PDB file of C-alpha atoms in Angstrom:
ATOM      1  CA  UNK A 135      -3.217-106.535  -8.552  1.00  0.00           C
ATOM      2  CA  UNK A 136      -0.273-107.876  -6.360  1.00  0.00           C
ATOM      3  CA  UNK A 137      -2.745-110.338  -4.938  1.00  0.00           C
ATOM      4  CA  UNK A 138      -3.644-111.394  -8.085  1.00  0.00           C
ATOM      5  CA  UNK A 139       0.174-111.870  -9.420  1.00  0.00           C
ATOM      6  CA  UNK A 140       0.763-114.116  -6.330  1.00  0.00           C
ATOM      7  CA  UNK A 141      -2.364-116.248  -7.128  1.00  0.00           C
ATOM      8  CA  UNK A 142      -0.939-116.832 -10.578  1.00  0.00           C
ATOM      9  CA  UNK A 143       2.416-117.877  -9.122  1.00  0.00           C
ATOM     10  CA  UNK A 144       0.846-120.407  -6.800  1.00  0.00           C
ATOM     11  CA  UNK A 145      -1.264-122.267  -9.578  1.00  0.00           C
ATOM     12  CA  UNK A 146       1.516-122.532 -11.111  1.00  0.00           C
ATOM     13  CA  UNK A 147       3.578-123.946  -8.585  1.00  0.00           C
ATOM     14  CA  UNK A 148       1.153-125.808  -6.956  1.00  0.00           C
ATOM     15  CA  UNK A 149       0.893-128.646  -9.368  1.00  0.00           C
ATOM     16  CA  UNK A 150       4.610-128.988  -9.679  1.00  0.00           C
ATOM     17  CA  UNK A 151       5.821-128.665  -6.365  1.00  0.00           C
ATOM     18  CA  UNK A 152       2.426-129.622  -3.966  1.00  0.00           C
ATOM     19  CA  UNK A 153       4.897-130.561  -1.132  1.00  0.00           C
ATOM     20  CA  UNK A 154       5.394-127.259  -0.397  1.00  0.00           C
ATOM     21  CA  UNK A 155       1.659-126.354  -0.028  1.00  0.00           C
ATOM     22  CA  UNK A 156       0.430-128.079   3.095  1.00  0.00           C
ATOM     23  CA  UNK A 157      -3.128-129.351   2.929  1.00  0.00           C
ATOM     24  CA  UNK A 158      -5.788-129.994  -0.044  1.00  0.00           C
ATOM     25  CA  UNK A 159      -6.999-127.767  -2.771  1.00  0.00           C
ATOM     26  CA  UNK A 160      -8.919-125.604  -0.728  1.00  0.00           C
ATOM     27  CA  UNK A 161      -5.162-124.398  -0.135  1.00  0.00           C
ATOM     28  CA  UNK A 162      -5.360-121.943  -2.460  1.00  0.00           C
ATOM     29  CA  UNK A 163      -8.295-120.039  -1.803  1.00  0.00           C
ATOM     30  CA  UNK A 164      -6.643-119.597   1.571  1.00  0.00           C
ATOM     31  CA  UNK A 165      -3.579-118.650   0.211  1.00  0.00           C
ATOM     32  CA  UNK A 166      -4.769-115.864  -1.839  1.00  0.00           C
ATOM     33  CA  UNK A 167      -6.834-114.455   1.142  1.00  0.00           C
ATOM     34  CA  UNK A 168      -3.744-114.548   2.851  1.00  0.00           C
ATOM     35  CA  UNK A 169      -1.808-113.055   0.546  1.00  0.00           C
ATOM     36  CA  UNK A 170      -4.310-110.297  -0.261  1.00  0.00           C
ATOM     37  CA  UNK A 171      -4.282-109.671   4.235  1.00  0.00           C
ATOM     38  CA  UNK A 172      -0.451-109.792   3.604  1.00  0.00           C
ATOM     39  CA  UNK A 173       0.182-106.977   0.828  1.00  0.00           C
ATOM     40  CA  UNK A 174      -2.506-104.781   2.732  1.00  0.00           C
ATOM     41  CA  UNK A 175      -0.612-104.900   5.542  1.00  0.00           C
ATOM     42  CA  UNK A 176       2.923-104.188   4.171  1.00  0.00           C
ATOM     43  CA  UNK A 177       1.524-101.792   1.832  1.00  0.00           C
ATOM     44  CA  UNK A 178      -0.944 -99.772   4.193  1.00  0.00           C
ATOM     45  CA  UNK A 179       2.429 -97.995   5.524  1.00  0.00           C
ATOM     46  CA  UNK A 180       3.772 -96.600   1.998  1.00  0.00           C
ATOM     47  CA  UNK A 181       0.010 -95.027   1.137  1.00  0.00           C
ATOM     48  CA  UNK A 182       0.875 -91.992   4.249  1.00  0.00           C
ATOM     49  CA  UNK A 183       3.916 -91.298   2.833  1.00  0.00           C
ATOM     50  CA  UNK A 184       2.561 -91.051  -0.632  1.00  0.00           C
ATOM     51  CA  UNK A 185       0.261 -88.979   0.449  1.00  0.00           C
ATOM     52  CA  UNK A 186       2.520 -86.472   2.059  1.00  0.00           C
ATOM     53  CA  UNK A 187       4.064 -85.905  -0.789  1.00  0.00           C
ATOM     54  CA  UNK A 188       1.288 -85.257  -2.690  1.00  0.00           C
ATOM     55  CA  UNK A 189       0.279 -82.540  -0.134  1.00  0.00           C
ATOM     56  CA  UNK A 190       3.294 -80.719  -0.408  1.00  0.00           C
ATOM     57  CA  UNK A 191       3.520 -81.191  -4.034  1.00  0.00           C
ATOM     58  CA  UNK A 192      -0.193 -79.288  -3.722  1.00  0.00           C
ATOM     59  CA  UNK A 193       1.232 -76.771  -1.619  1.00  0.00           C
ATOM     60  CA  UNK A 194       3.962 -75.516  -4.248  1.00  0.00           C
ATOM     61  CA  UNK A 195       1.333 -75.708  -7.120  1.00  0.00           C
ATOM     62  CA  UNK A 196      -1.198 -73.501  -5.203  1.00  0.00           C
ATOM     63  CA  UNK A 197       1.791 -70.778  -4.036  1.00  0.00           C
ATOM     64  CA  UNK A 198       1.650 -68.889  -7.178  1.00  0.00           C
ATOM     65  CA  UNK A 199      -2.075 -68.716  -7.565  1.00  0.00           C
ATOM     66  CA  UNK A 200      -1.889 -66.895  -3.920  1.00  0.00           C
ATOM     67  CA  UNK A 201       0.594 -64.971  -5.265  1.00  0.00           C
ATOM     68  CA  UNK A 202      -1.456 -63.898  -8.279  1.00  0.00           C
ATOM     69  CA  UNK A 203      -4.536 -63.010  -6.852  1.00  0.00           C
ATOM     70  CA  UNK A 204      -6.334 -59.380  -7.831  1.00  0.00           C
ATOM     71  CA  UNK A 205      -7.563 -59.145  -4.324  1.00  0.00           C
ATOM     72  CA  UNK A 206      -4.450 -60.112  -2.728  1.00  0.00           C
ATOM     73  CA  UNK A 207      -2.866 -56.351  -4.191  1.00  0.00           C
ATOM     74  CA  UNK A 208      -2.740 -53.194  -3.234  1.00  0.00           C
ATOM     75  CA  UNK A 209      -1.187 -50.127  -4.910  1.00  0.00           C
ATOM     76  CA  UNK A 210       1.574 -48.100  -3.782  1.00  0.00           C
ATOM     77  CA  UNK A 211       1.206 -44.498  -4.060  1.00  0.00           C
ATOM     78  CA  UNK A 212       4.724 -43.641  -3.242  1.00  0.00           C
ATOM     79  CA  UNK A 213       6.412 -45.399  -6.124  1.00  0.00           C
ATOM     80  CA  UNK A 214       3.100 -45.849  -8.376  1.00  0.00           C
ATOM     81  CA  UNK A 215       3.897 -49.831  -7.917  1.00  0.00           C
ATOM     82  CA  UNK A 216       1.683 -52.767  -7.106  1.00  0.00           C
ATOM     83  CA  UNK A 217       2.694 -54.996  -4.171  1.00  0.00           C
ATOM     84  CA  UNK A 218       1.491 -58.046  -3.882  1.00  0.00           C
ATOM     85  CA  UNK A 219       1.339 -60.751  -2.114  1.00  0.00           C
ATOM     86  CA  UNK A 220       4.724 -63.054  -1.669  1.00  0.00           C
ATOM     87  CA  UNK A 221       4.561 -66.398  -0.129  1.00  0.00           C
ATOM     88  CA  UNK A 222       7.531 -66.663   2.486  1.00  0.00           C
ATOM     89  CA  UNK A 223       6.684 -69.846   3.695  1.00  0.00           C
ATOM     90  CA  UNK A 224       5.247 -73.490   2.423  1.00  0.00           C
ATOM     91  CA  UNK A 225       2.861 -73.614   5.099  1.00  0.00           C
ATOM     92  CA  UNK A 226       0.944 -70.384   4.159  1.00  0.00           C
ATOM     93  CA  UNK A 227      -2.108 -72.024   3.137  1.00  0.00           C
ATOM     94  CA  UNK A 228      -2.687 -73.871   6.559  1.00  0.00           C
ATOM     95  CA  UNK A 229      -2.007 -70.393   8.059  1.00  0.00           C
ATOM     96  CA  UNK A 230      -4.621 -68.345   6.215  1.00  0.00           C
ATOM     97  CA  UNK A 231      -7.449 -70.930   6.828  1.00  0.00           C
ATOM     98  CA  UNK A 232      -6.549 -70.583  10.464  1.00  0.00           C
ATOM     99  CA  UNK A 233      -8.003 -66.883  10.525  1.00  0.00           C
ATOM    100  CA  UNK A 234     -11.245 -66.184  12.152  1.00  0.00           C
ATOM    101  CA  UNK A 235     -11.054 -62.718  12.946  1.00  0.00           C
ATOM    102  CA  UNK A 236      -9.096 -59.948  11.558  1.00  0.00           C
ATOM    103  CA  UNK A 237      -8.935 -56.657  14.134  1.00  0.00           C
ATOM    104  CA  UNK A 238      -7.649 -53.369  12.638  1.00  0.00           C
ATOM    105  CA  UNK A 239      -7.618 -50.021  14.399  1.00  0.00           C
ATOM    106  CA  UNK A 240      -8.801 -46.569  13.084  1.00  0.00           C
ATOM    107  CA  UNK A 241      -4.875 -46.161  11.516  1.00  0.00           C
ATOM    108  CA  UNK A 242      -5.346 -49.456   9.711  1.00  0.00           C
ATOM    109  CA  UNK A 243      -2.913 -51.342  11.795  1.00  0.00           C
ATOM    110  CA  UNK A 244      -4.042 -55.236  11.353  1.00  0.00           C
ATOM    111  CA  UNK A 245      -3.461 -56.853  14.940  1.00  0.00           C
TER     112      UNK A 245
END
């Protein structure tokens, strides 16, 4: 999009201020390719930042679904209520993905 805008800008100014653009008529196509590469290199640094923000927002969006999951709840027989999962950190999604094995002894203590 930026390259097309730059290309139309160059076309408009090539006829009026041709002395700025060195060379012949092929300079327009070279400027278009050069402007595309320039914009790609400049804007390439901004995309990962946008990706990081999108991932963090996705973590915030999925946290209520983890807390509302029926398989993550258990009854508390002493009070008669249901205890559910509570996300204490935003990295809970990543930590749950790292679990391979769950070890438990005969009393049910998870290690």
